Tab-separated table of C-alpha atoms in Angstrom:
chain	number	residue	atom	x	y	z
A	1183	MET	CA	5.252	-49.690	-50.755
A	1184	LYS	CA	2.784	-51.186	-53.227
A	1185	TYR	CA	0.279	-51.820	-50.416
A	1186	LYS	CA	0.409	-48.127	-49.381
A	1187	LEU	CA	-0.454	-47.106	-52.963
A	1188	LEU	CA	-3.492	-49.430	-53.117
A	1189	PRO	CA	-5.938	-47.087	-51.263
A	1190	LEU	CA	-4.891	-44.210	-53.540
A	1191	MET	CA	-5.429	-46.311	-56.642
A	1192	LEU	CA	-8.891	-47.372	-55.435
A	1193	THR	CA	-9.779	-43.732	-54.728
A	1194	LEU	CA	-8.747	-42.681	-58.229
A	1195	LEU	CA	-10.699	-45.596	-59.740
A	1196	LEU	CA	-13.872	-44.632	-57.874
A	1197	ALA	CA	-13.434	-41.027	-58.942
A	1198	CYS	CA	-13.199	-42.085	-62.568
A	1199	CYS	CA	-16.306	-44.221	-62.248
A	1200	THR	CA	-18.362	-41.404	-60.741
A	1201	THR	CA	-17.155	-38.670	-63.128
A	1202	GLN	CA	-19.079	-38.214	-66.350
A	1203	ALA	CA	-16.577	-38.991	-69.085
A	1204	GLN	CA	-16.826	-38.151	-72.763
A	1205	ILE	CA	-15.869	-41.001	-75.073
A	1206	GLN	CA	-14.859	-40.323	-78.637
A	1207	TRP	CA	-15.557	-43.220	-81.005
A	1208	LYS	CA	-16.182	-43.998	-84.636
A	1209	TRP	CA	-16.871	-47.100	-86.703
A	1210	THR	CA	-16.484	-48.345	-90.225
A	1211	PRO	CA	-18.099	-51.409	-91.856
A	1212	VAL	CA	-15.899	-54.438	-92.510
A	1213	THR	CA	-16.923	-56.929	-95.184
A	1214	ILE	CA	-16.398	-60.542	-94.143
A	1215	ASP	CA	-15.544	-62.381	-97.339
A	1216	SER	CA	-13.245	-65.077	-98.683
A	1217	THR	CA	-10.148	-62.996	-97.993
A	1218	PHE	CA	-10.509	-63.945	-94.328
A	1219	ASP	CA	-9.873	-67.558	-95.366
A	1220	ASP	CA	-6.325	-66.608	-96.337
A	1221	ILE	CA	-4.441	-67.421	-93.148
A	1222	ARG	CA	-0.993	-65.854	-93.188
A	1223	ASP	CA	-0.007	-66.909	-89.688
A	1224	LEU	CA	2.272	-69.925	-90.193
A	1225	ARG	CA	1.920	-71.150	-86.614
A	1226	ALA	CA	-1.895	-71.020	-86.779
A	1227	THR	CA	-1.814	-72.873	-90.094
A	1228	GLN	CA	0.388	-75.596	-88.581
A	1229	ILE	CA	-1.956	-76.056	-85.610
A	1230	ILE	CA	-5.008	-76.323	-87.872
A	1231	ALA	CA	-3.243	-78.782	-90.167
A	1232	LYS	CA	-2.286	-80.953	-87.206
A	1233	TYR	CA	-5.817	-81.384	-85.870
A	1234	ASP	CA	-7.847	-81.181	-89.087
A	1235	PRO	CA	-7.693	-84.959	-89.806
A	1236	GLN	CA	-9.090	-85.653	-86.318
A	1237	VAL	CA	-11.880	-83.098	-86.639
A	1238	ALA	CA	-12.896	-83.935	-90.213
A	1239	PRO	CA	-14.942	-87.095	-89.325
A	1240	LEU	CA	-17.094	-85.005	-86.984
A	1241	GLN	CA	-18.205	-82.900	-89.967
A	1242	GLU	CA	-19.889	-85.860	-91.683
A	1243	ILE	CA	-23.589	-85.274	-92.349
A	1244	VAL	CA	-25.513	-88.307	-91.078
A	1245	ALA	CA	-29.089	-87.037	-91.362
A	1246	TYR	CA	-31.380	-84.198	-92.348
A	1247	SER	CA	-33.886	-82.897	-89.810
A	1248	GLN	CA	-37.224	-81.306	-90.690
A	1249	ASP	CA	-37.046	-78.962	-87.707
A	1250	GLU	CA	-35.157	-78.171	-84.522
A	1251	TYR	CA	-36.118	-80.534	-81.711
A	1252	ASP	CA	-35.507	-80.333	-77.973
A	1253	LYS	CA	-36.203	-82.545	-74.986
A	1254	GLY	CA	-39.140	-81.971	-72.651
A	1255	ARG	CA	-41.088	-83.814	-69.976
A	1256	PRO	CA	-43.132	-85.926	-69.773
A	1257	GLU	CA	-42.158	-86.697	-73.378
A	1258	SER	CA	-40.974	-84.935	-76.518
A	1259	GLY	CA	-39.922	-85.810	-80.023
A	1260	LEU	CA	-36.230	-85.837	-79.119
A	1261	SER	CA	-36.591	-87.769	-75.858
A	1262	ASN	CA	-38.817	-90.359	-77.537
A	1263	PHE	CA	-36.312	-90.640	-80.371
A	1264	ALA	CA	-33.471	-91.311	-77.920
A	1265	ALA	CA	-35.370	-94.123	-76.189
A	1266	ASP	CA	-36.705	-95.570	-79.456
A	1267	VAL	CA	-33.243	-95.722	-81.006
A	1268	ILE	CA	-31.901	-97.557	-77.951
A	1269	TYR	CA	-34.806	-99.997	-78.304
A	1270	SER	CA	-34.095	-100.511	-82.006
A	1271	ILE	CA	-30.318	-100.766	-81.629
A	1272	ALA	CA	-30.687	-103.317	-78.836
A	1273	GLU	CA	-32.831	-105.551	-81.047
A	1274	GLN	CA	-30.498	-105.204	-84.046
A	1275	ARG	CA	-27.242	-105.770	-82.186
A	1276	THR	CA	-28.342	-108.542	-79.795
A	1277	GLY	CA	-30.960	-110.384	-81.869
A	1278	ARG	CA	-33.328	-110.307	-78.903
A	1279	ASN	CA	-36.853	-108.875	-78.859
A	1280	MET	CA	-37.104	-105.885	-76.542
A	1281	ASP	CA	-40.151	-105.036	-74.453
A	1282	ILE	CA	-39.021	-101.702	-73.022
A	1283	ALA	CA	-36.122	-99.269	-73.351
A	1284	MET	CA	-35.053	-96.302	-71.264
A	1285	THR	CA	-32.524	-93.506	-71.187
A	1286	ASN	CA	-32.337	-90.402	-69.015
A	1287	PHE	CA	-33.366	-86.841	-69.778
A	1288	GLY	CA	-30.125	-85.633	-68.188
A	1289	GLY	CA	-28.106	-87.458	-70.846
A	1290	ILE	CA	-29.647	-85.316	-73.605
A	1291	ARG	CA	-27.572	-82.154	-73.387
A	1292	THR	CA	-28.758	-79.954	-76.247
A	1293	SER	CA	-31.261	-79.737	-79.089
A	1294	LEU	CA	-31.158	-81.397	-82.500
A	1295	PRO	CA	-30.635	-78.759	-85.211
A	1296	LYS	CA	-32.838	-78.171	-88.237
A	1297	GLY	CA	-31.347	-79.177	-91.583
A	1298	ALA	CA	-28.049	-81.019	-91.841
A	1299	VAL	CA	-27.223	-83.100	-88.752
A	1300	ARG	CA	-23.525	-83.847	-88.393
A	1301	VAL	CA	-21.649	-86.315	-86.242
A	1302	TYR	CA	-20.573	-83.502	-83.926
A	1303	ASP	CA	-24.254	-82.603	-83.367
A	1304	ILE	CA	-24.954	-86.137	-82.150
A	1305	PHE	CA	-21.851	-86.043	-79.950
A	1306	SER	CA	-23.050	-82.711	-78.515
A	1307	ILE	CA	-26.528	-84.072	-77.789
A	1308	PHE	CA	-25.214	-87.332	-76.322
A	1309	PRO	CA	-21.727	-86.425	-75.019
A	1310	PHE	CA	-21.290	-89.190	-72.447
A	1311	ASN	CA	-19.561	-92.537	-72.884
A	1312	ASN	CA	-22.692	-94.581	-72.279
A	1313	SER	CA	-22.822	-98.171	-73.464
A	1314	LEU	CA	-25.902	-100.197	-74.333
A	1315	VAL	CA	-27.036	-102.678	-71.670
A	1316	VAL	CA	-29.685	-105.391	-72.048
A	1317	PHE	CA	-31.176	-107.545	-69.293
A	1318	ASP	CA	-34.245	-109.509	-68.226
A	1319	ILE	CA	-36.553	-108.427	-65.418
A	1320	LYS	CA	-39.549	-110.029	-63.712
A	1321	GLY	CA	-42.885	-108.361	-64.372
A	1322	SER	CA	-43.422	-107.745	-60.655
A	1323	ASP	CA	-40.044	-105.972	-60.402
A	1324	LEU	CA	-40.695	-103.967	-63.561
A	1325	HIS	CA	-44.074	-102.931	-62.160
A	1326	ALA	CA	-42.491	-101.832	-58.888
A	1327	PHE	CA	-39.693	-99.977	-60.694
A	1328	LEU	CA	-42.053	-97.960	-62.904
A	1329	ASP	CA	-44.411	-97.242	-60.005
A	1330	ARG	CA	-41.488	-95.923	-57.970
A	1331	MET	CA	-40.327	-93.691	-60.827
A	1332	ILE	CA	-43.864	-92.372	-61.323
A	1333	GLY	CA	-44.221	-91.776	-57.572
A	1334	ARG	CA	-41.148	-89.547	-57.446
A	1335	GLY	CA	-42.618	-87.398	-60.237
A	1336	ARG	CA	-39.710	-87.906	-62.602
A	1337	VAL	CA	-40.304	-90.391	-65.399
A	1338	GLU	CA	-37.314	-90.836	-67.702
A	1339	CYS	CA	-37.351	-91.294	-71.499
A	1340	LEU	CA	-39.124	-94.563	-72.291
A	1341	SER	CA	-39.923	-96.687	-75.321
A	1342	GLY	CA	-42.427	-99.541	-75.537
A	1343	VAL	CA	-44.787	-98.077	-72.935
A	1344	GLU	CA	-48.173	-96.415	-72.578
A	1345	ILE	CA	-48.480	-94.580	-69.262
A	1346	GLU	CA	-51.035	-92.220	-67.779
A	1347	ILE	CA	-50.325	-90.526	-64.455
A	1348	ARG	CA	-52.578	-88.764	-61.998
A	1349	ASN	CA	-51.693	-87.843	-58.397
A	1350	ARG	CA	-48.321	-89.541	-58.888
A	1351	LYS	CA	-49.966	-92.889	-59.555
A	1352	ALA	CA	-50.324	-94.805	-62.800
A	1353	THR	CA	-53.910	-94.951	-64.054
A	1354	LYS	CA	-52.593	-96.777	-67.121
A	1355	LEU	CA	-49.360	-98.774	-67.239
A	1356	ASN	CA	-48.818	-100.828	-70.380
A	1357	VAL	CA	-45.579	-102.407	-71.570
A	1358	ALA	CA	-45.304	-104.100	-74.983
A	1359	GLY	CA	-48.933	-103.205	-75.701
A	1360	ALA	CA	-50.571	-104.712	-72.602
A	1361	PRO	CA	-50.807	-104.230	-68.832
A	1362	ILE	CA	-47.749	-105.582	-67.035
A	1363	ASP	CA	-48.036	-109.258	-66.184
A	1364	ASP	CA	-46.277	-109.699	-62.842
A	1365	SER	CA	-45.491	-113.356	-63.652
A	1366	LYS	CA	-43.934	-112.622	-67.038
A	1367	VAL	CA	-40.262	-111.905	-67.815
A	1368	TYR	CA	-39.566	-108.732	-69.818
A	1369	THR	CA	-36.481	-107.715	-71.770
A	1370	PHE	CA	-35.156	-104.248	-70.957
A	1371	ALA	CA	-32.619	-102.092	-72.843
A	1372	THR	CA	-30.923	-99.104	-71.237
A	1373	ILE	CA	-27.511	-97.466	-70.686
A	1374	ASN	CA	-24.822	-98.485	-68.224
A	1375	PHE	CA	-25.053	-95.118	-66.427
A	1376	LEU	CA	-28.574	-95.953	-65.245
A	1377	MET	CA	-27.641	-99.521	-64.350
A	1378	ASP	CA	-24.957	-98.083	-62.068
A	1379	GLY	CA	-27.463	-95.944	-60.138
A	1380	GLY	CA	-27.206	-92.735	-62.153
A	1381	ASP	CA	-30.010	-90.162	-61.724
A	1382	GLY	CA	-31.285	-92.134	-58.741
A	1383	VAL	CA	-32.329	-95.106	-60.876
A	1384	THR	CA	-31.867	-98.541	-59.274
A	1385	LEU	CA	-32.058	-101.567	-61.560
A	1386	THR	CA	-29.060	-103.783	-60.790
A	1387	ASP	CA	-30.781	-105.778	-58.034
A	1388	MET	CA	-33.724	-106.584	-60.345
A	1389	ALA	CA	-31.740	-107.519	-63.454
A	1390	PHE	CA	-30.700	-110.978	-64.584
A	1391	ASN	CA	-29.165	-112.283	-67.820
A	1392	LEU	CA	-27.392	-108.942	-67.861
A	1393	GLU	CA	-25.346	-108.088	-70.967
A	1394	ASP	CA	-23.249	-104.949	-71.383
A	1395	THR	CA	-22.814	-104.922	-75.151
A	1396	GLY	CA	-19.915	-102.463	-75.091
A	1397	ILE	CA	-21.654	-100.527	-77.885
A	1398	TRP	CA	-21.353	-96.758	-77.435
A	1399	VAL	CA	-24.879	-95.406	-77.763
A	1400	ARG	CA	-23.885	-92.202	-79.573
A	1401	ASP	CA	-21.933	-94.195	-82.203
A	1402	ALA	CA	-24.911	-96.487	-82.710
A	1403	ILE	CA	-27.198	-93.456	-83.089
A	1404	CYS	CA	-24.939	-92.147	-85.878
A	1405	ASP	CA	-25.170	-95.540	-87.612
A	1406	TYR	CA	-28.949	-95.520	-87.192
A	1407	LEU	CA	-29.157	-92.071	-88.814
A	1408	ARG	CA	-26.856	-93.091	-91.677
A	1409	ASP	CA	-29.220	-95.969	-92.461
A	1410	LEU	CA	-32.197	-93.592	-92.275
A	1411	THR	CA	-30.545	-91.200	-94.725
A	1412	ALA	CA	-29.542	-94.033	-97.068
A	1413	ARG	CA	-33.250	-94.899	-97.339
A	1414	GLY	CA	-33.955	-91.317	-98.395
A	1415	GLU	CA	-35.766	-90.429	-95.160
A	1416	THR	CA	-35.514	-87.190	-93.212
A	1417	LEU	CA	-35.806	-86.954	-89.456
A	1418	THR	CA	-39.246	-85.886	-88.228
A	1419	LEU	CA	-39.825	-86.090	-84.473
A	1420	ALA	CA	-42.983	-85.554	-82.440
A	1421	PRO	CA	-44.561	-86.634	-79.134
A	1422	ASP	CA	-46.935	-89.561	-79.589
A	1423	GLY	CA	-48.808	-89.620	-76.271
A	1424	ARG	CA	-46.931	-92.574	-74.797
A	1425	ILE	CA	-46.657	-90.749	-71.445
A	1426	LYS	CA	-49.528	-88.580	-70.281
A	1427	ASP	CA	-48.808	-86.864	-66.996
A	1428	HIS	CA	-51.999	-85.127	-65.847
A	1429	ASP	CA	-50.214	-83.846	-62.736
A	1430	ARG	CA	-47.806	-81.849	-64.895
A	1431	LYS	CA	-50.638	-80.340	-66.908
A	1432	GLU	CA	-52.493	-79.306	-63.762
A	1433	ARG	CA	-49.382	-77.545	-62.385
A	1434	ARG	CA	-49.140	-75.261	-65.422
């Protein structure tokens, strides 16, 4: 019987949609003040009380930012910051001197807010369980890896480099302040996601003396920012010209 009524119901619905209806409405202002903090629903209060201890650590302020910062290719303040922190953390936690560090643009999920930066902001920006990985790589392999990344027109976030690109070829390709020496061994810091082939990056076959530190990158970033704040510094991010992609400029 209900299936026989369906066409009639659809007909009535269409009729209502095509008939000009008069809607009577009114509004009154409502002041949002401290009285809304008085929760009288016992069940809601119990739920909040249960999870509040778990949520409270995420409210910790770890830094103060001069402005709102977002990612952007070929480089930006936020993307450079992400790669630079990985570089710095790798040196601090392993005691090894880094030559280059990399993370992926896809791992940066939102912008850094202006003003107080809380733990939950960092977890929102870097939400994935990525650990810090350090390895050695031959100069010839590093050269080939960067050339391949440049050739596909998608250079990831990098630290320790100076790169200029034109026609998908490097016209300048410096690592650790000098052109890559194919006979030299370089030390590379990145995240396990990229070591495993994420975002089309292939490094495993080139890496040796590989060490997965087990350090969660987002936790280490929070520690880095705590140290920054303890020194009385605020976060100011800006591009510095480390990657100049003339192809991207010409496409605009």
